[in-house]
Amino acid sequence: RETHLRQVVFITDGSVAYEDEMFSMIESDLGNARLFTVGIGSAPNSWFMRKAAEAGRGTYTFISALHEVGEKMDRLFDKLGHPQVTNIQVSWPGGTVMETYPAVVPDLYLGEPLIITARSRQAGGLFRVRGERSGAEWRAELRLDGGRHGSGVGVLWARSKIAALMDSLHE
């Protein structure tokens, strides 16, 4: 039904080939659905599985041993049964356009935090987040004043930027 969030789970125990064609298919055919990928064993193409899930606003679950399958799949299906906020969009103080990671903000599920890294030379203002919760609009605001400078924050942003640059080599 159109009132429900469609979620696709892609499970493989082998290497995924034809990455470019698969990304094109995800981009053209997934629509508003979410893509969750699961790699089992030692052979899955973890880079592809992680990036495909990211493109599909889902997550990647890696299962290294068969005895983990039941527990990790139960955890994934429990998560999929509890979407909290979908179609998330963020806006920065004064309408500033910022370089943020991830480029596409994934949906939030029960118990998960919203994690976005961004770099700004401007201090203060309101950071706004909006999305859909149970078919209704949801909004939250966070004041950006009064924070402290911490060396770890810059490292998080730099790691995200480097990962995005590395990903662009595959596009």
PDB file of C-alpha atoms in Angstrom:
ATOM      1  CA  ARG A   1       0.000   0.000   0.000  1.00  0.00           C
ATOM      2  CA  GLU A   2       1.141   3.545  -0.631  1.00  0.00           C
ATOM      3  CA  THR A   3       0.614   4.368   3.042  1.00  0.00           C
ATOM      4  CA  HIS A   4       3.334   1.893   4.029  1.00  0.00           C
ATOM      5  CA  LEU A   5       7.090   2.217   3.668  1.00  0.00           C
ATOM      6  CA  ARG A   6       8.306  -0.425   1.203  1.00  0.00           C
ATOM      7  CA  GLN A   7      11.540  -2.065   2.332  1.00  0.00           C
ATOM      8  CA  VAL A   8      13.646  -4.373   0.178  1.00  0.00           C
ATOM      9  CA  VAL A   9      16.129  -6.797   1.763  1.00  0.00           C
ATOM     10  CA  PHE A  10      18.913  -8.062  -0.530  1.00  0.00           C
ATOM     11  CA  ILE A  11      20.768 -11.083   0.887  1.00  0.00           C
ATOM     12  CA  THR A  12      23.822 -12.734  -0.666  1.00  0.00           C
ATOM     13  CA  ASP A  13      26.633 -15.064   0.298  1.00  0.00           C
ATOM     14  CA  GLY A  14      28.692 -14.267  -2.802  1.00  0.00           C
ATOM     15  CA  SER A  15      30.498 -11.467  -4.513  1.00  0.00           C
ATOM     16  CA  VAL A  16      28.261  -8.987  -6.295  1.00  0.00           C
ATOM     17  CA  ALA A  17      29.575  -8.142  -9.752  1.00  0.00           C
ATOM     18  CA  TYR A  18      28.373  -5.530 -12.242  1.00  0.00           C
ATOM     19  CA  GLU A  19      28.422  -2.789  -9.601  1.00  0.00           C
ATOM     20  CA  ASP A  20      27.731   0.071 -12.024  1.00  0.00           C
ATOM     21  CA  GLU A  21      24.690  -1.677 -13.485  1.00  0.00           C
ATOM     22  CA  MET A  22      23.408  -2.511 -10.007  1.00  0.00           C
ATOM     23  CA  PHE A  23      23.759   1.116  -8.849  1.00  0.00           C
ATOM     24  CA  SER A  24      21.916   2.286 -11.986  1.00  0.00           C
ATOM     25  CA  MET A  25      19.120  -0.180 -11.259  1.00  0.00           C
ATOM     26  CA  ILE A  26      18.882   0.983  -7.637  1.00  0.00           C
ATOM     27  CA  GLU A  27      18.742   4.612  -8.758  1.00  0.00           C
ATOM     28  CA  SER A  28      16.142   4.052 -11.479  1.00  0.00           C
ATOM     29  CA  ASP A  29      13.930   1.321 -10.000  1.00  0.00           C
ATOM     30  CA  LEU A  30      13.965   1.629  -6.202  1.00  0.00           C
ATOM     31  CA  GLY A  31      11.708   4.682  -6.092  1.00  0.00           C
ATOM     32  CA  ASN A  32      10.613   5.541  -2.543  1.00  0.00           C
ATOM     33  CA  ALA A  33      11.465   2.073  -1.208  1.00  0.00           C
ATOM     34  CA  ARG A  34      14.385   1.482   1.148  1.00  0.00           C
ATOM     35  CA  LEU A  35      17.159  -1.026   0.443  1.00  0.00           C
ATOM     36  CA  PHE A  36      18.753  -3.096   3.185  1.00  0.00           C
ATOM     37  CA  THR A  37      21.620  -5.387   2.252  1.00  0.00           C
ATOM     38  CA  VAL A  38      22.875  -8.476   4.060  1.00  0.00           C
ATOM     39  CA  GLY A  39      26.176 -10.191   3.302  1.00  0.00           C
ATOM     40  CA  ILE A  40      26.756 -13.657   4.734  1.00  0.00           C
ATOM     41  CA  GLY A  41      30.158 -15.382   4.958  1.00  0.00           C
ATOM     42  CA  SER A  42      33.576 -14.264   3.801  1.00  0.00           C
ATOM     43  CA  ALA A  43      32.875 -13.544   0.112  1.00  0.00           C
ATOM     44  CA  PRO A  44      30.346 -10.652  -0.089  1.00  0.00           C
ATOM     45  CA  ASN A  45      31.447  -7.447  -1.771  1.00  0.00           C
ATOM     46  CA  SER A  46      31.158  -5.405   1.434  1.00  0.00           C
ATOM     47  CA  TRP A  47      31.962  -2.086  -0.269  1.00  0.00           C
ATOM     48  CA  PHE A  48      29.149  -2.561  -2.774  1.00  0.00           C
ATOM     49  CA  MET A  49      26.699  -3.847  -0.153  1.00  0.00           C
ATOM     50  CA  ARG A  50      27.394  -0.863   2.144  1.00  0.00           C
ATOM     51  CA  LYS A  51      27.162   1.704  -0.672  1.00  0.00           C
ATOM     52  CA  ALA A  52      24.014   0.104  -2.155  1.00  0.00           C
ATOM     53  CA  ALA A  53      22.303   0.271   1.229  1.00  0.00           C
ATOM     54  CA  GLU A  54      23.423   3.881   1.650  1.00  0.00           C
ATOM     55  CA  ALA A  55      22.041   4.775  -1.809  1.00  0.00           C
ATOM     56  CA  GLY A  56      18.784   3.083  -0.846  1.00  0.00           C
ATOM     57  CA  ARG A  57      18.585   4.892   2.530  1.00  0.00           C
ATOM     58  CA  GLY A  58      18.999   1.591   4.348  1.00  0.00           C
ATOM     59  CA  THR A  59      21.786  -0.212   6.176  1.00  0.00           C
ATOM     60  CA  TYR A  60      24.218  -3.043   5.550  1.00  0.00           C
ATOM     61  CA  THR A  61      24.340  -6.059   7.859  1.00  0.00           C
ATOM     62  CA  PHE A  62      27.412  -8.291   7.709  1.00  0.00           C
ATOM     63  CA  ILE A  63      27.127 -11.829   9.039  1.00  0.00           C
ATOM     64  CA  SER A  64      30.490 -13.577   9.166  1.00  0.00           C
ATOM     65  CA  ALA A  65      29.404 -16.961  10.537  1.00  0.00           C
ATOM     66  CA  LEU A  66      26.307 -19.105  10.068  1.00  0.00           C
ATOM     67  CA  HIS A  67      25.620 -19.283  13.815  1.00  0.00           C
ATOM     68  CA  GLU A  68      25.031 -15.463  13.755  1.00  0.00           C
ATOM     69  CA  VAL A  69      22.320 -15.564  11.053  1.00  0.00           C
ATOM     70  CA  GLY A  70      19.294 -15.996  13.346  1.00  0.00           C
ATOM     71  CA  GLU A  71      20.294 -13.301  15.831  1.00  0.00           C
ATOM     72  CA  LYS A  72      21.370 -10.689  13.280  1.00  0.00           C
ATOM     73  CA  MET A  73      18.389 -11.252  10.969  1.00  0.00           C
ATOM     74  CA  ASP A  74      15.987 -11.082  13.934  1.00  0.00           C
ATOM     75  CA  ARG A  75      17.604  -7.762  14.914  1.00  0.00           C
ATOM     76  CA  LEU A  76      17.293  -6.441  11.336  1.00  0.00           C
ATOM     77  CA  PHE A  77      13.633  -7.466  10.978  1.00  0.00           C
ATOM     78  CA  ASP A  78      12.810  -5.981  14.384  1.00  0.00           C
ATOM     79  CA  LYS A  79      14.410  -2.724  13.237  1.00  0.00           C
ATOM     80  CA  LEU A  80      12.486  -2.768   9.931  1.00  0.00           C
ATOM     81  CA  GLY A  81       9.255  -3.118  11.881  1.00  0.00           C
ATOM     82  CA  HIS A  82       9.851   0.177  13.709  1.00  0.00           C
ATOM     83  CA  PRO A  83      10.608   3.058  11.323  1.00  0.00           C
ATOM     84  CA  GLN A  84      10.420   6.291  13.289  1.00  0.00           C
ATOM     85  CA  VAL A  85      11.189   9.184  10.933  1.00  0.00           C
ATOM     86  CA  THR A  86      11.425   8.897   7.145  1.00  0.00           C
ATOM     87  CA  ASN A  87      12.299  11.294   4.314  1.00  0.00           C
ATOM     88  CA  ILE A  88      14.585  13.332   6.570  1.00  0.00           C
ATOM     89  CA  GLN A  89      15.760  16.749   5.424  1.00  0.00           C
ATOM     90  CA  VAL A  90      18.036  19.138   7.274  1.00  0.00           C
ATOM     91  CA  SER A  91      18.418  22.900   7.051  1.00  0.00           C
ATOM     92  CA  TRP A  92      21.184  25.017   8.469  1.00  0.00           C
ATOM     93  CA  PRO A  93      21.123  28.493  10.046  1.00  0.00           C
ATOM     94  CA  GLY A  94      20.244  31.261   7.633  1.00  0.00           C
ATOM     95  CA  GLY A  95      19.684  28.801   4.782  1.00  0.00           C
ATOM     96  CA  THR A  96      23.420  28.164   4.541  1.00  0.00           C
ATOM     97  CA  VAL A  97      24.280  25.393   2.105  1.00  0.00           C
ATOM     98  CA  MET A  98      26.772  23.112   3.805  1.00  0.00           C
ATOM     99  CA  GLU A  99      28.881  20.163   2.787  1.00  0.00           C
ATOM    100  CA  THR A 100      27.399  17.355   4.868  1.00  0.00           C
ATOM    101  CA  TYR A 101      27.824  13.618   5.165  1.00  0.00           C
ATOM    102  CA  PRO A 102      26.052  11.419   4.440  1.00  0.00           C
ATOM    103  CA  ALA A 103      24.750  13.187   1.345  1.00  0.00           C
ATOM    104  CA  VAL A 104      21.414  11.361   1.665  1.00  0.00           C
ATOM    105  CA  VAL A 105      20.201  11.194   5.256  1.00  0.00           C
ATOM    106  CA  PRO A 106      18.916   7.695   6.061  1.00  0.00           C
ATOM    107  CA  ASP A 107      15.641   7.056   7.841  1.00  0.00           C
ATOM    108  CA  LEU A 108      15.652   6.753  11.606  1.00  0.00           C
ATOM    109  CA  TYR A 109      14.584   3.546  13.294  1.00  0.00           C
ATOM    110  CA  LEU A 110      13.726   2.905  16.927  1.00  0.00           C
ATOM    111  CA  GLY A 111      16.711   3.602  19.170  1.00  0.00           C
ATOM    112  CA  GLU A 112      18.964   5.003  16.438  1.00  0.00           C
ATOM    113  CA  PRO A 113      20.590   8.440  16.542  1.00  0.00           C
ATOM    114  CA  LEU A 114      20.688  10.898  13.664  1.00  0.00           C
ATOM    115  CA  ILE A 115      24.363  11.334  12.741  1.00  0.00           C
ATOM    116  CA  ILE A 116      25.374  14.045  10.291  1.00  0.00           C
ATOM    117  CA  THR A 117      28.840  15.533   9.950  1.00  0.00           C
ATOM    118  CA  ALA A 118      29.217  19.044   8.576  1.00  0.00           C
ATOM    119  CA  ARG A 119      31.767  21.816   8.569  1.00  0.00           C
ATOM    120  CA  SER A 120      30.842  25.448   9.127  1.00  0.00           C
ATOM    121  CA  ARG A 121      32.775  28.633   9.737  1.00  0.00           C
ATOM    122  CA  GLN A 122      29.643  30.218  11.172  1.00  0.00           C
ATOM    123  CA  ALA A 123      28.786  29.633  14.821  1.00  0.00           C
ATOM    124  CA  GLY A 124      25.313  29.706  16.273  1.00  0.00           C
ATOM    125  CA  GLY A 125      21.812  29.601  14.901  1.00  0.00           C
ATOM    126  CA  LEU A 126      19.207  26.870  14.595  1.00  0.00           C
ATOM    127  CA  PHE A 127      19.753  23.511  12.924  1.00  0.00           C
ATOM    128  CA  ARG A 128      16.394  22.166  11.736  1.00  0.00           C
ATOM    129  CA  VAL A 129      15.425  18.589  10.942  1.00  0.00           C
ATOM    130  CA  ARG A 130      12.137  17.565   9.399  1.00  0.00           C
ATOM    131  CA  GLY A 131      10.675  14.356   8.117  1.00  0.00           C
ATOM    132  CA  GLU A 132       7.601  12.151   8.267  1.00  0.00           C
ATOM    133  CA  ARG A 133       6.467  10.169  11.268  1.00  0.00           C
ATOM    134  CA  SER A 134       3.434   7.902  10.939  1.00  0.00           C
ATOM    135  CA  GLY A 135       2.281   9.867   7.891  1.00  0.00           C
ATOM    136  CA  ALA A 136       2.467  13.256   9.641  1.00  0.00           C
ATOM    137  CA  GLU A 137       5.143  15.925   9.449  1.00  0.00           C
ATOM    138  CA  TRP A 138       7.759  15.793  12.223  1.00  0.00           C
ATOM    139  CA  ARG A 139      10.159  18.627  13.100  1.00  0.00           C
ATOM    140  CA  ALA A 140      12.979  19.215  15.558  1.00  0.00           C
ATOM    141  CA  GLU A 141      15.374  22.083  16.177  1.00  0.00           C
ATOM    142  CA  LEU A 142      18.785  22.203  17.798  1.00  0.00           C
ATOM    143  CA  ARG A 143      20.578  25.369  18.873  1.00  0.00           C
ATOM    144  CA  LEU A 144      24.166  25.431  17.648  1.00  0.00           C
ATOM    145  CA  ASP A 145      25.361  27.968  20.251  1.00  0.00           C
ATOM    146  CA  GLY A 146      27.474  27.148  23.264  1.00  0.00           C
ATOM    147  CA  GLY A 147      29.331  24.147  21.921  1.00  0.00           C
ATOM    148  CA  ARG A 148      32.932  23.434  22.688  1.00  0.00           C
ATOM    149  CA  HIS A 149      35.749  22.896  20.250  1.00  0.00           C
ATOM    150  CA  GLY A 150      36.914  19.312  20.266  1.00  0.00           C
ATOM    151  CA  SER A 151      39.629  17.764  18.133  1.00  0.00           C
ATOM    152  CA  GLY A 152      37.552  14.630  17.499  1.00  0.00           C
ATOM    153  CA  VAL A 153      34.808  16.532  15.667  1.00  0.00           C
ATOM    154  CA  GLY A 154      37.169  17.633  12.892  1.00  0.00           C
ATOM    155  CA  VAL A 155      38.447  14.086  12.539  1.00  0.00           C
ATOM    156  CA  LEU A 156      34.891  12.733  12.092  1.00  0.00           C
ATOM    157  CA  TRP A 157      34.171  15.290   9.368  1.00  0.00           C
ATOM    158  CA  ALA A 158      37.500  14.609   7.623  1.00  0.00           C
ATOM    159  CA  ARG A 159      36.901  10.846   7.628  1.00  0.00           C
ATOM    160  CA  SER A 160      33.449  11.392   6.118  1.00  0.00           C
ATOM    161  CA  LYS A 161      34.857  13.693   3.437  1.00  0.00           C
ATOM    162  CA  ILE A 162      37.641  11.254   2.543  1.00  0.00           C
ATOM    163  CA  ALA A 163      35.133   8.396   2.312  1.00  0.00           C
ATOM    164  CA  ALA A 164      32.937  10.491  -0.016  1.00  0.00           C
ATOM    165  CA  LEU A 165      35.935  11.361  -2.195  1.00  0.00           C
ATOM    166  CA  MET A 166      36.940   7.689  -2.374  1.00  0.00           C
ATOM    167  CA  ASP A 167      33.367   6.758  -3.289  1.00  0.00           C
ATOM    168  CA  SER A 168      33.386   9.318  -6.095  1.00  0.00           C
ATOM    169  CA  LEU A 169      36.194   7.348  -7.745  1.00  0.00           C
ATOM    170  CA  HIS A 170      33.687   4.515  -8.260  1.00  0.00           C
ATOM    171  CA  GLU A 171      30.994   6.711  -9.813  1.00  0.00           C
TER     172      GLU A 171
END
